Short mmCIF file of C-alpha atoms and ligand atoms in Angstrom, two decimals:
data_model
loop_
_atom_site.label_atom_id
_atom_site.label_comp_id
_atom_site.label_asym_id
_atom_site.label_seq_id
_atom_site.Cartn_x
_atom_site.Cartn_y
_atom_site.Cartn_z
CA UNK A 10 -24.37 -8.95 -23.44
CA UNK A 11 -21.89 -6.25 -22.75
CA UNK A 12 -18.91 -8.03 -21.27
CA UNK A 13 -16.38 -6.58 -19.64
CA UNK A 14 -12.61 -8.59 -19.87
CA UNK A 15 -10.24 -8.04 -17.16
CA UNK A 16 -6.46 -8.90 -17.53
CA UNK A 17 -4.93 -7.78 -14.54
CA UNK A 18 -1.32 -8.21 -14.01
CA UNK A 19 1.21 -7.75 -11.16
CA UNK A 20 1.39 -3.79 -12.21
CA UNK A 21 -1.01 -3.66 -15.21
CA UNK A 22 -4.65 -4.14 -16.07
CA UNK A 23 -5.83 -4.24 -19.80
CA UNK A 24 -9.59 -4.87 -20.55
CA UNK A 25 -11.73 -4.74 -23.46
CA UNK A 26 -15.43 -4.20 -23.18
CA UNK A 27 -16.98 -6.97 -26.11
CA UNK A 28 -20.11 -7.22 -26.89
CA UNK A 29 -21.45 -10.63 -27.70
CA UNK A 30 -24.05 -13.29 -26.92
CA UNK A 31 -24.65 -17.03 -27.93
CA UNK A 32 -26.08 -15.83 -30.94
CA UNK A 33 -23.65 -13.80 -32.04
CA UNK A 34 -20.77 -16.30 -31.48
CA UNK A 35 -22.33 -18.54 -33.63
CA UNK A 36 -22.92 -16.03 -36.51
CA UNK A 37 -19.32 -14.31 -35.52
CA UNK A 38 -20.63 -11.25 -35.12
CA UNK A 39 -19.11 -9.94 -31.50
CA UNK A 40 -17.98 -6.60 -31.36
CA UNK A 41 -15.16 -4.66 -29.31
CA UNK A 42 -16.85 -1.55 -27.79
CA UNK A 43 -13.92 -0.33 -25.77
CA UNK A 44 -10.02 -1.33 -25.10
CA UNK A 45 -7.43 -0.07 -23.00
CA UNK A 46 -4.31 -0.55 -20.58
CA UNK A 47 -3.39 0.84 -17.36
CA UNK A 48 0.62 0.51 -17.06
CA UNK A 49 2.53 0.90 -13.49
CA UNK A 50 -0.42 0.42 -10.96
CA UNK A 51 0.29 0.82 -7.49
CA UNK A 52 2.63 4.13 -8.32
CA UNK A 53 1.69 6.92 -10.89
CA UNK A 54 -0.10 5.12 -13.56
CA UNK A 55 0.11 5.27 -17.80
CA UNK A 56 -3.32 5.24 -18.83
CA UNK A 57 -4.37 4.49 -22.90
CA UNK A 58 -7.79 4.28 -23.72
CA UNK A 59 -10.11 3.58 -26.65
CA UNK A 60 -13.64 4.11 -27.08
CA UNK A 61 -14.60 1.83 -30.29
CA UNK A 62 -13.19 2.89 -33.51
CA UNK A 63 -11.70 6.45 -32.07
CA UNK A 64 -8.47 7.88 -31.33
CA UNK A 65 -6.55 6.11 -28.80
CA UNK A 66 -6.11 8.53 -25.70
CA UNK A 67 -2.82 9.02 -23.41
CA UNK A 68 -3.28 10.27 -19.80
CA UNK A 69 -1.99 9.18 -16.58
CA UNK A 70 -3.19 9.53 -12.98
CA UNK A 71 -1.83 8.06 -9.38
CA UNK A 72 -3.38 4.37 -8.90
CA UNK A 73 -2.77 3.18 -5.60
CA UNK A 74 -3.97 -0.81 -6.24
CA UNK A 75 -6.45 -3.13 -8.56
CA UNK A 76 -8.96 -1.93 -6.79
CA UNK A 77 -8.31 1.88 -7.97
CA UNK A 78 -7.89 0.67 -11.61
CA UNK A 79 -10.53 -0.97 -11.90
CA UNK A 80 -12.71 1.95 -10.52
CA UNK A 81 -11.12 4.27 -13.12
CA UNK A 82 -11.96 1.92 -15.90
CA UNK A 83 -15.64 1.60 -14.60
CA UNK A 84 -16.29 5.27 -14.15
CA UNK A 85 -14.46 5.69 -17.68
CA UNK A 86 -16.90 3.14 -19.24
CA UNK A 87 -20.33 4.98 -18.46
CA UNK A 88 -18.43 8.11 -18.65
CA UNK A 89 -19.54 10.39 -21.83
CA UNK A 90 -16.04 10.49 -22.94
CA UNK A 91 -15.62 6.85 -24.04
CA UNK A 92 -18.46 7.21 -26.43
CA UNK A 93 -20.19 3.61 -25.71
CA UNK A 94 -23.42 4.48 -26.72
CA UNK A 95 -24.23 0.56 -25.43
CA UNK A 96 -23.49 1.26 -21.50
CA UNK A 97 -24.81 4.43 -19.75
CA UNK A 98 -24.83 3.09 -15.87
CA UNK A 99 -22.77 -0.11 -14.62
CA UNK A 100 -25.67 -1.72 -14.79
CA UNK A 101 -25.33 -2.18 -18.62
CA UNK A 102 -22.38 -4.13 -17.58
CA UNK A 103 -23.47 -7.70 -17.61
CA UNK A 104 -20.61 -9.91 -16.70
CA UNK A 105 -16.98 -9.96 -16.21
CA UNK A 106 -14.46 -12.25 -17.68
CA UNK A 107 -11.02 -12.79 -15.72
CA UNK A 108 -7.83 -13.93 -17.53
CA UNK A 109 -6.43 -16.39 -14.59
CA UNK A 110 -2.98 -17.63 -15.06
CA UNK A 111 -2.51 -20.39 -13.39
CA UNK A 112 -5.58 -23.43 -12.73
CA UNK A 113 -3.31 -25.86 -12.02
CA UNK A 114 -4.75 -29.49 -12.51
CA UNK A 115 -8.11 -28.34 -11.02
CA UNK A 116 -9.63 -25.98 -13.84
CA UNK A 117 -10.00 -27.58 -17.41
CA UNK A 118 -12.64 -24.83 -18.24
CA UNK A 119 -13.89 -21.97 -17.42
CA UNK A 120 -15.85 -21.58 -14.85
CA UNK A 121 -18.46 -19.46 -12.85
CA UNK A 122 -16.46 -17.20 -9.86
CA UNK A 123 -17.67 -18.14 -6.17
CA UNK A 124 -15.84 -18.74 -3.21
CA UNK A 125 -15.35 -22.39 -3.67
CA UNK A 126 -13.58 -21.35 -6.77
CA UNK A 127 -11.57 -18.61 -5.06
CA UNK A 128 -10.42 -20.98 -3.07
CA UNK A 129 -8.99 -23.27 -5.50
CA UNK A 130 -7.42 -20.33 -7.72
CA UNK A 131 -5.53 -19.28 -4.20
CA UNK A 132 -4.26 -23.12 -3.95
CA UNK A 133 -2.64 -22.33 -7.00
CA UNK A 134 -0.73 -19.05 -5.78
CA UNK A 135 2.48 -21.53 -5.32
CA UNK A 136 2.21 -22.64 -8.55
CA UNK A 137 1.84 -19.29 -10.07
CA UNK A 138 3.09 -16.65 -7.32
CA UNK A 139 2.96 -13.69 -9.75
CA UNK A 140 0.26 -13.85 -11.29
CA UNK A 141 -2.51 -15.57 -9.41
CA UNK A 142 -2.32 -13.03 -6.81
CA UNK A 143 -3.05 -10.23 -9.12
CA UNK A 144 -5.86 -12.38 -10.75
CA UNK A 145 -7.53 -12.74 -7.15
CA UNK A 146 -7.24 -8.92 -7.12
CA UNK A 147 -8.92 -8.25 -10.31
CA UNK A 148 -11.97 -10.51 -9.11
CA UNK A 149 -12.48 -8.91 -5.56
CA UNK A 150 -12.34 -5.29 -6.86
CA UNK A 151 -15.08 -6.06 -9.32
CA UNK A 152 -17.08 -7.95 -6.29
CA UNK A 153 -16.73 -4.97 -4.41
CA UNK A 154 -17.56 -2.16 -7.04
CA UNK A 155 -20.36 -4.14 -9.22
CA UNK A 156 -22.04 -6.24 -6.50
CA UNK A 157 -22.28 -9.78 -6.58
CA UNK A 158 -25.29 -10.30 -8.13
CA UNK A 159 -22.72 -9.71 -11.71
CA UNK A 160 -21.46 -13.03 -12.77
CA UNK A 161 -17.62 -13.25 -13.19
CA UNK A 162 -16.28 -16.09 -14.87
CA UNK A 163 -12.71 -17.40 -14.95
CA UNK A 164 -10.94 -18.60 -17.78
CA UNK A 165 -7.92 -20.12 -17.36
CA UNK A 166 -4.28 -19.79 -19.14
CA UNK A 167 -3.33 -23.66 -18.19
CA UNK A 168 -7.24 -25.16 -19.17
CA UNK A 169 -6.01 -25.71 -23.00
CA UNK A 170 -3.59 -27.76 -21.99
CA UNK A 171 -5.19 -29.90 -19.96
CA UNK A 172 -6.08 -32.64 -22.88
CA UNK A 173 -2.23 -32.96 -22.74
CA UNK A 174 -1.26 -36.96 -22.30
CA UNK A 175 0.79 -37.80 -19.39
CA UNK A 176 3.52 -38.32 -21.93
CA UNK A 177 3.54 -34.65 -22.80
CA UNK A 178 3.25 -33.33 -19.17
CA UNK A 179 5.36 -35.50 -17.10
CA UNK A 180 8.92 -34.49 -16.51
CA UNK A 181 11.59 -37.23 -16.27
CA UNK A 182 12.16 -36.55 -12.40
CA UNK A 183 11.29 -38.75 -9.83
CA UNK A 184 6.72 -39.90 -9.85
CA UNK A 185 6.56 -38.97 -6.32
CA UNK A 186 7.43 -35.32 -6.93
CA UNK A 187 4.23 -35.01 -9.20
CA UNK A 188 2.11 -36.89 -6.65
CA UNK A 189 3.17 -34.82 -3.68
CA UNK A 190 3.75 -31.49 -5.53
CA UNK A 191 1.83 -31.80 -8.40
CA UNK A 192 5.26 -31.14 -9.93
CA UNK A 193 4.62 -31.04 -14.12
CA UNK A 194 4.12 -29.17 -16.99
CA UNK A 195 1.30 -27.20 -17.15
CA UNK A 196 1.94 -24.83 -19.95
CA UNK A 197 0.43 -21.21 -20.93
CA UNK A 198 -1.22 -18.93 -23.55
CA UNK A 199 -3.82 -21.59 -23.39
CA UNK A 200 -6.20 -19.04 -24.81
CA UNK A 201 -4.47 -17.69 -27.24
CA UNK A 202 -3.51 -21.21 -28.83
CA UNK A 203 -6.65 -21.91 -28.21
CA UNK A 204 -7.77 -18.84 -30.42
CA UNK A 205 -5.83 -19.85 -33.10
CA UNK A 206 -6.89 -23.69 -33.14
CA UNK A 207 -10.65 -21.90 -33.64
CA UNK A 208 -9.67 -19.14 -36.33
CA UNK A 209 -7.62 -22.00 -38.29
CA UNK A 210 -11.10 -24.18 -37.97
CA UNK A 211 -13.60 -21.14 -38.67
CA UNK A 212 -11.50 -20.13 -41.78
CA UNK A 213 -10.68 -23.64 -43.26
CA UNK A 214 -14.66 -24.87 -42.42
CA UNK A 215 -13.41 -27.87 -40.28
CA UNK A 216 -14.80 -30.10 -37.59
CA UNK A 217 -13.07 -29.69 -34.25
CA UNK A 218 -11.37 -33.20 -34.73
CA UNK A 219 -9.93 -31.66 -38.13
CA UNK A 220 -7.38 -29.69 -36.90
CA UNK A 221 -3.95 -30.48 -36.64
CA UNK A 222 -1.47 -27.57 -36.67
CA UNK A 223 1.16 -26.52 -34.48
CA UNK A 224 0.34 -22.95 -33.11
CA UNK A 225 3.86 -20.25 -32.57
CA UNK A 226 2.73 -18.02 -30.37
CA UNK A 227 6.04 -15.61 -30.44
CA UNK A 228 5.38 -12.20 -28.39
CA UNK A 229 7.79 -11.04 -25.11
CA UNK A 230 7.09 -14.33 -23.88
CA UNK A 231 7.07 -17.40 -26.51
CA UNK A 232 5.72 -20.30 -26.40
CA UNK A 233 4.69 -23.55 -29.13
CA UNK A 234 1.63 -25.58 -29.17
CA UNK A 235 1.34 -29.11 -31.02
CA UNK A 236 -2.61 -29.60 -31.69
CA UNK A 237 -3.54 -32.52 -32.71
CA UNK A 238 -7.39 -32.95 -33.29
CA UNK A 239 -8.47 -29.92 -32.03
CA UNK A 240 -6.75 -30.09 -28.60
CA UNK A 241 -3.49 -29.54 -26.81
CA UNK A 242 -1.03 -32.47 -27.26
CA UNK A 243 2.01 -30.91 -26.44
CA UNK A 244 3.54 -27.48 -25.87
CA UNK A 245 6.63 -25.65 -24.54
CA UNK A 246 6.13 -24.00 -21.55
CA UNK A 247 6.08 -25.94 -18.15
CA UNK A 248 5.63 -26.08 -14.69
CA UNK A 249 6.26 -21.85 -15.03
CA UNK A 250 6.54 -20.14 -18.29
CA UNK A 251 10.20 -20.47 -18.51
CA UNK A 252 10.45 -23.73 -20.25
CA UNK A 253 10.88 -24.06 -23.65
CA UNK A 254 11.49 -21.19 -26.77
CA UNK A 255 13.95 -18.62 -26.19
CA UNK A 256 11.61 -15.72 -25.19
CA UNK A 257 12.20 -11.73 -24.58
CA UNK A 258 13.92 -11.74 -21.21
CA UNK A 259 13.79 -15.83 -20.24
CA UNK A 260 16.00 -18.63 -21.76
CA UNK A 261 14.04 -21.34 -22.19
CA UNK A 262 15.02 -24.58 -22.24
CA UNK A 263 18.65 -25.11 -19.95
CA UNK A 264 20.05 -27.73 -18.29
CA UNK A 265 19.10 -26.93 -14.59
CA UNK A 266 22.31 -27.52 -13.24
CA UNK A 267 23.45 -24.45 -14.27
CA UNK A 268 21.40 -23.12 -10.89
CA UNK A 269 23.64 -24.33 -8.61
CA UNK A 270 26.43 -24.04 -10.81
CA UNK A 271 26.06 -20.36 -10.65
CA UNK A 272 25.03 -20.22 -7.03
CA UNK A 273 28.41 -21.79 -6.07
CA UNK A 274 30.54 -19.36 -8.51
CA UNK A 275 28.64 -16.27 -8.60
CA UNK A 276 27.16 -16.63 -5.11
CA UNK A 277 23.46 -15.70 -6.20
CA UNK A 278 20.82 -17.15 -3.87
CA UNK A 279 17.49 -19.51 -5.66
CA UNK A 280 15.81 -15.70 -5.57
CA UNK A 281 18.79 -14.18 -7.40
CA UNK A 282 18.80 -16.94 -9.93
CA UNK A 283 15.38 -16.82 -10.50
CA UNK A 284 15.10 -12.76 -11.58
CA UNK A 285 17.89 -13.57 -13.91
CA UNK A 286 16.14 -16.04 -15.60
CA UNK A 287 12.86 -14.03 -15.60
CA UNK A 288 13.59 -10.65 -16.36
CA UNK A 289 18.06 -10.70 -17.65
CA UNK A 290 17.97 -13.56 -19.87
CA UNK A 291 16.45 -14.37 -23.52
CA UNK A 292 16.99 -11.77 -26.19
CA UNK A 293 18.16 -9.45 -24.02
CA UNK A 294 20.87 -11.46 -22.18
CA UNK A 295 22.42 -12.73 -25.64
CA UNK A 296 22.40 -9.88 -27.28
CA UNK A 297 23.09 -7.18 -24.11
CA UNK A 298 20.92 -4.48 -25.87
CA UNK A 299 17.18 -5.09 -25.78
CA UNK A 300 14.43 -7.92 -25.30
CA UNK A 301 12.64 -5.95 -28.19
CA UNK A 302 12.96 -8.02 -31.47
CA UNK A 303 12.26 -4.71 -33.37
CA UNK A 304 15.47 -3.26 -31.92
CA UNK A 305 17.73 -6.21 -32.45
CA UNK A 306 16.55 -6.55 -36.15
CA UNK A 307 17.42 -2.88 -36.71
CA UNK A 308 21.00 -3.36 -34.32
CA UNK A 309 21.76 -6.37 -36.77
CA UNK A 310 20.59 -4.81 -40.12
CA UNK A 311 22.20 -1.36 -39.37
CA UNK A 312 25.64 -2.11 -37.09
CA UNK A 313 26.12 -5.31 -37.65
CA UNK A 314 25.76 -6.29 -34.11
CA UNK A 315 27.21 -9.48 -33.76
CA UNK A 316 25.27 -10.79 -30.63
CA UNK A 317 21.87 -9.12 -31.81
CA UNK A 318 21.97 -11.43 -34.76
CA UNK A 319 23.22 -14.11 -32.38
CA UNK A 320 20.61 -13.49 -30.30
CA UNK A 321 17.75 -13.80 -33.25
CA UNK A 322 19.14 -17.10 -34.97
CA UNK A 323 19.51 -19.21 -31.73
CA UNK A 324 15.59 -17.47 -31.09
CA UNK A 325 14.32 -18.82 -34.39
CA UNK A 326 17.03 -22.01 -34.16
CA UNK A 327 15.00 -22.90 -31.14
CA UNK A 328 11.26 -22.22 -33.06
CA UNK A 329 12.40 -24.39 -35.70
CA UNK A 330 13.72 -27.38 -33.13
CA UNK A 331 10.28 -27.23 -31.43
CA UNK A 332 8.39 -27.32 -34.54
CA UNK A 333 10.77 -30.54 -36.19
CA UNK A 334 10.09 -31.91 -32.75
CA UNK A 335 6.22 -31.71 -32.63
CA UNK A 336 5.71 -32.68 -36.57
CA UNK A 337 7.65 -35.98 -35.66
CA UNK A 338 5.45 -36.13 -32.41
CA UNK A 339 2.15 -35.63 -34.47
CA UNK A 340 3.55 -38.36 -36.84
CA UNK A 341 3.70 -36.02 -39.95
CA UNK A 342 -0.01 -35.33 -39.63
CA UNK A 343 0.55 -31.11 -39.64
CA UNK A 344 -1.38 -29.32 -41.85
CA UNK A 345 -0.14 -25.81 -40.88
CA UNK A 346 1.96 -23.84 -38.77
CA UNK A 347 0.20 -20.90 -37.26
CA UNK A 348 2.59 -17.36 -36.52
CA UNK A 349 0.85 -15.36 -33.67
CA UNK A 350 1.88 -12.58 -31.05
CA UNK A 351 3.80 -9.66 -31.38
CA UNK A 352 6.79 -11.51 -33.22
CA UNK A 353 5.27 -14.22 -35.55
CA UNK A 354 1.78 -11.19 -36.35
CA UNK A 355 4.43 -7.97 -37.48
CA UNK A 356 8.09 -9.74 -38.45
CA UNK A 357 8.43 -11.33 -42.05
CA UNK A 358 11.93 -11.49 -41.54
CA UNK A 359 11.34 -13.85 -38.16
CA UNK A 360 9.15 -15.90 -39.99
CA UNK A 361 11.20 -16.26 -42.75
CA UNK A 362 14.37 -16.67 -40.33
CA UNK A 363 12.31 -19.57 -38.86
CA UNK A 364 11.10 -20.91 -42.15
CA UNK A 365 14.53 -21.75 -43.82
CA UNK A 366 15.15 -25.04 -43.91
CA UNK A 367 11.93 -26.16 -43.39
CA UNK A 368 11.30 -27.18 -47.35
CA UNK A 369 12.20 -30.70 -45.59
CA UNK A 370 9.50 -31.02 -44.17
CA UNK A 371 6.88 -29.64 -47.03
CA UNK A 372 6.98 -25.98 -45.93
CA UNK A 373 7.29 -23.51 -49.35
CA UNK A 374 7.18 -20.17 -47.99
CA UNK A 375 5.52 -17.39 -50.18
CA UNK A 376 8.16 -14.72 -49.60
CA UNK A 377 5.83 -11.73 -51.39
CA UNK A 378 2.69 -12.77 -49.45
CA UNK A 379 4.97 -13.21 -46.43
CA UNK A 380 6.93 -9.40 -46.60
CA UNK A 381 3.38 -8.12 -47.50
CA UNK A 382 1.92 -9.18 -44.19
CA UNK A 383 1.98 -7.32 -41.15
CA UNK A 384 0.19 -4.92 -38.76
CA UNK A 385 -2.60 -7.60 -37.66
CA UNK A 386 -3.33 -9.16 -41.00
CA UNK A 387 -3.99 -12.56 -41.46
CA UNK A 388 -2.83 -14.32 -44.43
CA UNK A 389 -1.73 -17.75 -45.37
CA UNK A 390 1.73 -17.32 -46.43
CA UNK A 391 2.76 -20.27 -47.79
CA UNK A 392 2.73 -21.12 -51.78
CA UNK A 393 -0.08 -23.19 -52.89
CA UNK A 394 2.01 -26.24 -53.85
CA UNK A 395 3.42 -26.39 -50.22
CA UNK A 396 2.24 -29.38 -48.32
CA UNK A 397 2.72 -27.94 -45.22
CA UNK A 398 1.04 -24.36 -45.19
CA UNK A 399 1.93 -21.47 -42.74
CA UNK A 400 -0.51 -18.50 -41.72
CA UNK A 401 -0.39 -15.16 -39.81
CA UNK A 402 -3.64 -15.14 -37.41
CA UNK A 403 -3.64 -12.17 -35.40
CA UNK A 404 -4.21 -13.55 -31.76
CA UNK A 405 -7.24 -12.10 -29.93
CA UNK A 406 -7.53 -13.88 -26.30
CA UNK A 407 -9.74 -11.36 -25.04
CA UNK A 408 -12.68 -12.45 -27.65
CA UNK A 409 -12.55 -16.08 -26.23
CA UNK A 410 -12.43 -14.86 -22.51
CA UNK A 411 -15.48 -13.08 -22.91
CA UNK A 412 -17.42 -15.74 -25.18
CA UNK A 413 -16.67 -18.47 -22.66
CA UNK A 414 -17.69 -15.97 -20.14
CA UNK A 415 -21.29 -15.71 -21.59
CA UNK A 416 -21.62 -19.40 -22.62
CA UNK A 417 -20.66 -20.00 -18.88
CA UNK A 418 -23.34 -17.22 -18.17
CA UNK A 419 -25.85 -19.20 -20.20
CA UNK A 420 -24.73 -22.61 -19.57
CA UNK A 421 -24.07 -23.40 -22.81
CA UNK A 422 -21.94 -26.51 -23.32
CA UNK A 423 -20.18 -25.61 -26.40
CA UNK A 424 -16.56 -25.03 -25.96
CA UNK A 425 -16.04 -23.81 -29.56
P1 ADP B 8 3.52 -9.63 -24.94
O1 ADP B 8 3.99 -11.04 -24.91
O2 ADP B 8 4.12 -8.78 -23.85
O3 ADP B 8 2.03 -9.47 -25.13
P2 ADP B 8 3.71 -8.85 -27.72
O4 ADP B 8 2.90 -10.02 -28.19
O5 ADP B 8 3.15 -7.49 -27.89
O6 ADP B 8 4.21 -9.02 -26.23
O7 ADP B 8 5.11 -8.92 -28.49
C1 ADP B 8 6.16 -8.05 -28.21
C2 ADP B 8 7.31 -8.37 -29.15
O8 ADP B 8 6.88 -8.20 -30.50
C3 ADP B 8 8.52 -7.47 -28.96
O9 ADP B 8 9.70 -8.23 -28.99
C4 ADP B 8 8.45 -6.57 -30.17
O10 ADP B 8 9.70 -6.10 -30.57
C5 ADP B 8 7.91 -7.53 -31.20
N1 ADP B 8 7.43 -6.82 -32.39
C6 ADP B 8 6.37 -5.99 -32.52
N2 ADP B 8 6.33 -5.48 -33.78
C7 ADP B 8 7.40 -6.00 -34.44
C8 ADP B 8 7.92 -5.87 -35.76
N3 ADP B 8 7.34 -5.09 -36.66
N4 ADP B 8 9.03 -6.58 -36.08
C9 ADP B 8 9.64 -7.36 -35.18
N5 ADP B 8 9.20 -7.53 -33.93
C10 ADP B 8 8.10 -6.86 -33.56
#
């Protein structure tokens, strides 16, 4: 089946068109026809595409909404300019996958798009006001331009999670706030933890119940996953993605009086608080340069910035508290850590950063294979004799979105 996977963001939409079937997820033979990203929709839009193996191409053009993006990407698709020999007419398109942020407690799979499930995605808009909105977008543009006779399937960023014990997900605030607000910690990058829990079992030959690792998923935004048996036992993001590691433009972790600290003494309303946290904070607000990690690495290496390097050590301080924290949570039982997303897939030196010290705990980095990988390798990069390996897996959410797209499709019950 040719399926096409829809990210779509508050300004963006990536996709990928991936072609696989039951079959071919069990013999791992799915392949990416098409990938691309459409940047600043709803003004004049940046527009990269790539037809299979071929050279990536640059153009822009104005994009008024979702709707107009994904209209562009469907006329690209059968267009004889992508080169997909597979799809000549949209009928060639079979199903669509949606990345959904936010399922709240409702949605611990994937499931099959129809209004009843509309509905409970838009009871989740409070929880995620961002991103669900664009989500809902996504999913009524592709209504409207393929019919609704195509399936569309939802998969969830929270669903992962949900195996999490109330232990994990419960913060230490008063019961009744959960029960009347469903106040609790939800976490994210569900798929792509997810991912890696399934790479780590595919390469290794293991039973579901065989894997215990905790996945680093380290990109703009950051976030750790303890999985213990094959599911989600604990991770760092929360009720909102701002919990937890020190990311690209959030803190993480703080002590929340700081909010109305700072609205008494800087005068900055909830709203005003909020963007700072979201898009001023992080990297970017320690080190007053850059959220990039790239460009703080070179600031540190080549001026001697003092707050760039400041800005990367309390970053991989925090990576290394979470990952103490989980291995004592999983009682020892870690076989591996797992480096994913932009950070832990390209940076030697991060994982390396992040790595020292933890010889305590069994961890002997290789530093040769470690330098050597990069670029969307995979690798273990740990020495044999260490008891507690470590491995680059590039992430790849969009092959799970559309393989639990056709196994919805098909009504398969494998998760896996
Ligand atoms: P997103 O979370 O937006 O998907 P990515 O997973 O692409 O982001 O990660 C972006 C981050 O990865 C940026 O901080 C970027 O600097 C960092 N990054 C990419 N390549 C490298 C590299 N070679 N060395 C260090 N950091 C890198």
């Amino acid at each position: 089946m040719n399926i096409l996977v829809l990210n779509c963001g508050s300004s963006s939409v990536k996709f990928q068109i991936i072609d696989t079937s039951l079959e071919q997820i069990e013999t791992n033979t799915d392949k990416c026809l098409a990938r691309g990203v459409l940047e600043r929709v709803g003004s004049h839009s940046l527009i990269t595409l790539q037809g299979g193996d071929q050279k990536k191409i640059k153009q822009d053009a104005p994009l008024r909404d979702h709707r107009a993006a994904i209209d562009f990407i469907l006329r690209w698709i059968i267009s004889p300019g992508s080169n997909i020999h597979q799809i000549q007419s949209l009928s060639d398109v079979h199903a669509v996958g949606h990345r959904v942020v936010h399922g709240g407690e409702k949605f611990s799979r994937s499931v099959r798009i129809n209004e009843e499930i509309i509905s409970g995605v838009e009871d989740c808009i409070e929880l995620a006001p961002l991103h669900n909105p664009a989500n809902l977008k996504g999913i009524s543009a592709v209504t409207e331009l393929l019919g609704e006779a195509v399936p569309q399937v939802a998969v969830f960023d929270t669903s992962f999670h949900s195996t999490m014990p109330e232990s994990s997900y419960l913060y230490g605030l008063p019961y009744p706030l959960y029960r009347r607000y469903k106040i609790r910690r939800y976490g994210f990058h569900g798929t792509s933890h997810r991912y890696i829990a399934y790479r780590y079992r595919r390469e290794h030959d293991l039973k579901l119940q065989q894997v215990n690792i905790i996945s680093l998923h380290l990109g703009n935004g950051c976030s750790a996953c303890a999985v213990r048996k094959g599911e989600s036992f604990d991770t760092s993001m929360g009720f909102t993605p701002l919990e937890g590691l020190v990311m690209g433009t959030r803190p993480g972790d703080i002590d929340a009086s700081i909010l109305d600290f700072l609205h008494h003494k800087e005068g900055l309303s909830f709203g005003e608080i909020d963007t700072m946290l979201n898009r001023r904070s992080g990297l970017l607000g320690i080190s007053g340069l850059t959220n990039d990690m790239r460009e703080l690495l070179e600031e540190e290496a080549e001026n001697q910035d003092r707050r760039a390097k400041l800005a990367i050590d309390i970053f991989c301080r925090r990576v290394r508290k979470y990952i103490g924290s989980y291995f004592v949570e999983m009682a020892g039982k870690v076989d591996a850590l797992v480096f994913t997303g932009g950070i832990g897939e390209n940076s030697p030196v991060i994982r390396e950063r992040i790595s020292a010290g933890l010889e305590s705990i069994g961890l002997n980095l290789d530093k040769r294979k470690n330098n050597k990988t990069s670029g969307g390798e995979s690798a273990c990069i740990s020495k044999e004799s260490s008891t507690l390996k470590a491995f680059v897996f590039p992430t790849n959410e969009e092959l799970l979105i559309a393989r639990d797209t056709v196994r919805v499709v098909e009504n398969a019950t494998r998760r896996w």
